[in-house]
PDB file of C-alpha atoms in Angstrom:
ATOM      1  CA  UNK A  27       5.644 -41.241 -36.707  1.00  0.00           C
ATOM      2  CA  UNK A  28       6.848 -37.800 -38.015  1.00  0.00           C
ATOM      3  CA  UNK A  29       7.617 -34.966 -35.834  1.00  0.00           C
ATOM      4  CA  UNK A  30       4.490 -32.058 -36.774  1.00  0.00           C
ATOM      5  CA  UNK A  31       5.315 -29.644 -39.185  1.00  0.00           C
ATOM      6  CA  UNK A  32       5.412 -25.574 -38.326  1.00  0.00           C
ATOM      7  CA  UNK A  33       3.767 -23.704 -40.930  1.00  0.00           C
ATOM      8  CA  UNK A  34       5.306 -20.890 -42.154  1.00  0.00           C
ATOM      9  CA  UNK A  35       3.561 -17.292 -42.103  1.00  0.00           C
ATOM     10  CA  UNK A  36       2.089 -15.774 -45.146  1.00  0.00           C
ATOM     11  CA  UNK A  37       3.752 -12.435 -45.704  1.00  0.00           C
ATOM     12  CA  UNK A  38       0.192 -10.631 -45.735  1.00  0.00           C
ATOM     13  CA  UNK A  39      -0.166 -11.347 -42.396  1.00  0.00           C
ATOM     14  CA  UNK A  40       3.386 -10.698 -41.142  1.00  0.00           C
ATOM     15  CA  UNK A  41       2.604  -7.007 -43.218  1.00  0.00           C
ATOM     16  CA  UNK A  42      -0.807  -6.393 -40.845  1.00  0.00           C
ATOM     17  CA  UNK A  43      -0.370  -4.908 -38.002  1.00  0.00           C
ATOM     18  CA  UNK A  44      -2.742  -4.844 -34.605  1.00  0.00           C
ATOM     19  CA  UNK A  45      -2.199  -0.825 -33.004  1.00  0.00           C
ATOM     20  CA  UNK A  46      -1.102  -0.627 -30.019  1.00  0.00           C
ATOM     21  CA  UNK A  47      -3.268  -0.789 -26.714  1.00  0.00           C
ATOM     22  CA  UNK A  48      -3.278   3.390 -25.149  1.00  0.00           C
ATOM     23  CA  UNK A  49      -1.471   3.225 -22.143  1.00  0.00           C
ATOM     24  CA  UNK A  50      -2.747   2.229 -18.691  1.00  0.00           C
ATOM     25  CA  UNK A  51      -4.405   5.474 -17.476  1.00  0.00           C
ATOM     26  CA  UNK A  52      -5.322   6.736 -20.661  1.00  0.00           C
ATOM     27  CA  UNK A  53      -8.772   4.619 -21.587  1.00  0.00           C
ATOM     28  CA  UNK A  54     -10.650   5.917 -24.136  1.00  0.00           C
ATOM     29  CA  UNK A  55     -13.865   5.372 -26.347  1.00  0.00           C
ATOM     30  CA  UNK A  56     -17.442   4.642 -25.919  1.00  0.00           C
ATOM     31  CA  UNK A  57     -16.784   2.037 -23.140  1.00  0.00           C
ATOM     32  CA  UNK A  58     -15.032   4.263 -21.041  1.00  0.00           C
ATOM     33  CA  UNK A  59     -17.651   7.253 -21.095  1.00  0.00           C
ATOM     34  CA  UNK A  60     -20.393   4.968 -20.123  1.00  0.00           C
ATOM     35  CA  UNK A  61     -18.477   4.146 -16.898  1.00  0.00           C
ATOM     36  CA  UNK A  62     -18.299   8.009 -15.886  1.00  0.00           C
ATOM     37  CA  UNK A  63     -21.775   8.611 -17.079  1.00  0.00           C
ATOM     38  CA  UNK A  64     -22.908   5.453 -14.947  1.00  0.00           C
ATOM     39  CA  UNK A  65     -20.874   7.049 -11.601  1.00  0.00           C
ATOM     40  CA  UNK A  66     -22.092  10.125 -12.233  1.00  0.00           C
ATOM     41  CA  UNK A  67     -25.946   8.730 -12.116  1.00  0.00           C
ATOM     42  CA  UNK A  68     -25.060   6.616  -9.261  1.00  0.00           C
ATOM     43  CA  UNK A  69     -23.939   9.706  -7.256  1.00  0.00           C
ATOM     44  CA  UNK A  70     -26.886  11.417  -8.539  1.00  0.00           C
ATOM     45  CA  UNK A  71     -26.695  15.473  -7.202  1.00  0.00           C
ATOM     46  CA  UNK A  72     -24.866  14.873  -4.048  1.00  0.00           C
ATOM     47  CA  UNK A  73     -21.903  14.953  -5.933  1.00  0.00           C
ATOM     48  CA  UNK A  74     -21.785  18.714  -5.424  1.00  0.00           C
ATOM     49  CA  UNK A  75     -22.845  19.257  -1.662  1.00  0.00           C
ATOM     50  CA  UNK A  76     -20.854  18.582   1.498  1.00  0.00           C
ATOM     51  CA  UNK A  77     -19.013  15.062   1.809  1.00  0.00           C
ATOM     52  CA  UNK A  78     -18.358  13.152   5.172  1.00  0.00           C
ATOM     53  CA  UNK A  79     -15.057  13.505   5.935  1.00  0.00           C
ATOM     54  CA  UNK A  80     -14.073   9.966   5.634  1.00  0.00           C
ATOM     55  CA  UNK A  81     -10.551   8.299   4.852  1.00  0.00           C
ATOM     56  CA  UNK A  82      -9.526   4.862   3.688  1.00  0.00           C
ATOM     57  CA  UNK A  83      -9.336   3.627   7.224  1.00  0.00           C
ATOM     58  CA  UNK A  84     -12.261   4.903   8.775  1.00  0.00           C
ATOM     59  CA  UNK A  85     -14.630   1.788   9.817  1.00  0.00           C
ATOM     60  CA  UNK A  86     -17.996   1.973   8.589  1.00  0.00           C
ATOM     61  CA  UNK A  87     -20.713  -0.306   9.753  1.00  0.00           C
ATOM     62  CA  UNK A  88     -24.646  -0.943   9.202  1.00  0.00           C
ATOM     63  CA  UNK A  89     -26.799  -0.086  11.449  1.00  0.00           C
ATOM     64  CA  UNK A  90     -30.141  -0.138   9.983  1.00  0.00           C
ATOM     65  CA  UNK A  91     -32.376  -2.145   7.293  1.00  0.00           C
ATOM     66  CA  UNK A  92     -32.128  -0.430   3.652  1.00  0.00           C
ATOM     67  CA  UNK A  93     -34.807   1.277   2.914  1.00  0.00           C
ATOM     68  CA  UNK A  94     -37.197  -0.110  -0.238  1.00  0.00           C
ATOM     69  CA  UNK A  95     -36.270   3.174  -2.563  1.00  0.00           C
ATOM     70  CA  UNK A  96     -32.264   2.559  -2.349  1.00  0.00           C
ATOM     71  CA  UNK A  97     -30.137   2.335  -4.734  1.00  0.00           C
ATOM     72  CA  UNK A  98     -28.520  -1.337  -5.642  1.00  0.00           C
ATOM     73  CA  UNK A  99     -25.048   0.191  -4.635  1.00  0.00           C
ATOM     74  CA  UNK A 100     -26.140   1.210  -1.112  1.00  0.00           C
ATOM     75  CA  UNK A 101     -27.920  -2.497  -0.983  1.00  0.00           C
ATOM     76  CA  UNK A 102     -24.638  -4.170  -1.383  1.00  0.00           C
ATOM     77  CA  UNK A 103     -22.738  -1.545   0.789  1.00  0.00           C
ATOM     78  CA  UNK A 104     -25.149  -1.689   3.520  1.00  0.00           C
ATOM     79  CA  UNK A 105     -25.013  -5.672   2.865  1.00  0.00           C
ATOM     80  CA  UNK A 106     -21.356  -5.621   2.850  1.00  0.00           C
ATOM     81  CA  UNK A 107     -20.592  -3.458   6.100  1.00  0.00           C
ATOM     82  CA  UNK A 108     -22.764  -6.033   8.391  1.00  0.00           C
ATOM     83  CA  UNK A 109     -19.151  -6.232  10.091  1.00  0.00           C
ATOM     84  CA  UNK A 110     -16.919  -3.261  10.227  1.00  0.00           C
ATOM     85  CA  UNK A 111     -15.049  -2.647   7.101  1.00  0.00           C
ATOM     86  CA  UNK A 112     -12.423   0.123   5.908  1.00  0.00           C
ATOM     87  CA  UNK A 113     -13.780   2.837   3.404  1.00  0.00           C
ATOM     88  CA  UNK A 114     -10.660   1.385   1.194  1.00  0.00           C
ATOM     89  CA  UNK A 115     -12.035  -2.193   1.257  1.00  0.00           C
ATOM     90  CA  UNK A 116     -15.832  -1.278   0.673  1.00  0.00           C
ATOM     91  CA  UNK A 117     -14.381   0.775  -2.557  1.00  0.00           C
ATOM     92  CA  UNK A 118     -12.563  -2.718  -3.087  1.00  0.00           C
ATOM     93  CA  UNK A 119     -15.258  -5.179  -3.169  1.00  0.00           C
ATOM     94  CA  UNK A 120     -18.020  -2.642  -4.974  1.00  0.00           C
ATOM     95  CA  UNK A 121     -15.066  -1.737  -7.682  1.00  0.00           C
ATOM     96  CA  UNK A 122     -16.062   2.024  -7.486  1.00  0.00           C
ATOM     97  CA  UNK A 123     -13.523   4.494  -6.722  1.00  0.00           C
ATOM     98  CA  UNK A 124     -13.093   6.258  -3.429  1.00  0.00           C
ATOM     99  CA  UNK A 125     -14.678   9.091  -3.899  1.00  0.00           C
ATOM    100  CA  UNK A 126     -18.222   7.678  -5.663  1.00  0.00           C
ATOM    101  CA  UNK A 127     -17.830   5.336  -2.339  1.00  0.00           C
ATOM    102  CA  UNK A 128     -17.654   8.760  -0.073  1.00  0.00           C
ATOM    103  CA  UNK A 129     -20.409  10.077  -1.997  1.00  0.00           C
ATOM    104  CA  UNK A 130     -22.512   6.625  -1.326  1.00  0.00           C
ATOM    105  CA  UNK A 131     -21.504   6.754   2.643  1.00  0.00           C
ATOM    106  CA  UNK A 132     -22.773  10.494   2.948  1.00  0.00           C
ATOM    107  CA  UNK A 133     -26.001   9.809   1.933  1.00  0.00           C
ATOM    108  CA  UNK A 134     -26.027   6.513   4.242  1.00  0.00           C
ATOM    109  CA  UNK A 135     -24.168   8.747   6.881  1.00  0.00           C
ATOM    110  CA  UNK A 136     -27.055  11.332   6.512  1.00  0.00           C
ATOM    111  CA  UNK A 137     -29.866   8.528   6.493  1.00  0.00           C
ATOM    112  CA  UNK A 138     -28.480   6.894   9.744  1.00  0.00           C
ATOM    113  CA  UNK A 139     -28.303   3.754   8.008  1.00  0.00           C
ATOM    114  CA  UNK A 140     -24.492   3.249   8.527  1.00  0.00           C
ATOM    115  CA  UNK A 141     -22.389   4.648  11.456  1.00  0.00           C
ATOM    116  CA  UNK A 142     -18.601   5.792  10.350  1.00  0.00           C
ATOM    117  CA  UNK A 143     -16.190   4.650  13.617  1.00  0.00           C
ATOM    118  CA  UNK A 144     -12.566   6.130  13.815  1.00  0.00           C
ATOM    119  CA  UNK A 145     -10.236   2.950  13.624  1.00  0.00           C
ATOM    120  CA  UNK A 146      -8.326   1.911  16.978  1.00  0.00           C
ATOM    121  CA  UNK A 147      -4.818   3.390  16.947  1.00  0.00           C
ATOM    122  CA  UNK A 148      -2.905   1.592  18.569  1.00  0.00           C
ATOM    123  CA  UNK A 149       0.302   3.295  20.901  1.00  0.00           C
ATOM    124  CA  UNK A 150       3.055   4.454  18.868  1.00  0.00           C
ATOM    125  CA  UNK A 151       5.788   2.796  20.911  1.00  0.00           C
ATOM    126  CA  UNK A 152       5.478  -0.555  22.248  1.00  0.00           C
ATOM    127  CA  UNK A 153       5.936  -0.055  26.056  1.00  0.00           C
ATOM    128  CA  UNK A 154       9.771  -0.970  27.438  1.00  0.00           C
ATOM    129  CA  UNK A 155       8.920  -3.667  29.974  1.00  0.00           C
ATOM    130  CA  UNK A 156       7.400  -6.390  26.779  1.00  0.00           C
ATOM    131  CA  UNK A 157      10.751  -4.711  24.946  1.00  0.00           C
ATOM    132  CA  UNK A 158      13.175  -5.719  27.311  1.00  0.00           C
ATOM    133  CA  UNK A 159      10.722  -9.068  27.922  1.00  0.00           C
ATOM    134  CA  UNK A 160      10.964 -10.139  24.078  1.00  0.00           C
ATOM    135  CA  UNK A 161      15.004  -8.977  24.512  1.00  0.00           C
ATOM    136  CA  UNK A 162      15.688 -11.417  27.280  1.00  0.00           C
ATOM    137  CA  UNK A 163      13.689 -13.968  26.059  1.00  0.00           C
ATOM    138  CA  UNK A 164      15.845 -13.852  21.612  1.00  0.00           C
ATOM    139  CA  UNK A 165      18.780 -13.516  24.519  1.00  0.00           C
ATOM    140  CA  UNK A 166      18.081 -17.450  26.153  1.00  0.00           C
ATOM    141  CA  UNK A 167      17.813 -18.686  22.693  1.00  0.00           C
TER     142      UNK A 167
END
């Protein structure tokens, strides 16, 4: 049995070549004006009144049944926070950015379908008495 031959390239086709990809960032054409013109119906006119103020951490959870006129975006979200989840991972999982998501939460915020909860901070410095406990204990080692 012979080993398989490599075929060599024509030179026509080492002559074409593909352009390059634009850079990350800088997405153009009709694909990419869809997508805005999509967020911007899914905001609808909110867009340009007051927002909740809301951050990535802030825990938002249902607290209500969607209504029958929502939108399929505030279905899933409303689906989605059953259990308390960040702003950051709801923008996550419905692969929207943070501020459509903002723009979503308001009108749920405003609705009283979803409650917004501050997360739990916990104490900046662990108290000294489970310090010195943890010290004694790498100390017996």
């Amino acid at each position: 049995m012979s080993p398989p031959q490599r075929r060599r390239r024509s030179p026509k086709a080492a002559r074409q070549e593909k352009p390059a990809p634009p850079p990350a960032g800088e997405e153009s054409g009709p694909g990419r004006s869809r997508e805005l013109e999509r967020l911007y119906v899914v905001t609808g006119q909110a867009a340009g009144g007051d927002r909740a103020e809301l951050d990535l951490v802030t825990l938002i959870v249902t607290c209500a049944d969607a209504p029958p006129t929502a939108q399929p975006e505030q279905l899933a979200l409303l689906r989605l926070c059953r259990a308390p989840m960040s702003v950051a991972e709801v923008s996550a999982y419905l692969n929207l950015p943070f501020s459509v998501v903002t723009v979503l939460l308001t009108e749920l915020l405003t609705a009283e379908l979803v409650q917004a909860r501050v997360p739990i901070v916990r104490s900046e410095l662990p108290d000294r008495s489970l310090l010195e406990a943890v010290m004694h204990g790498l100390q017996k080692l």
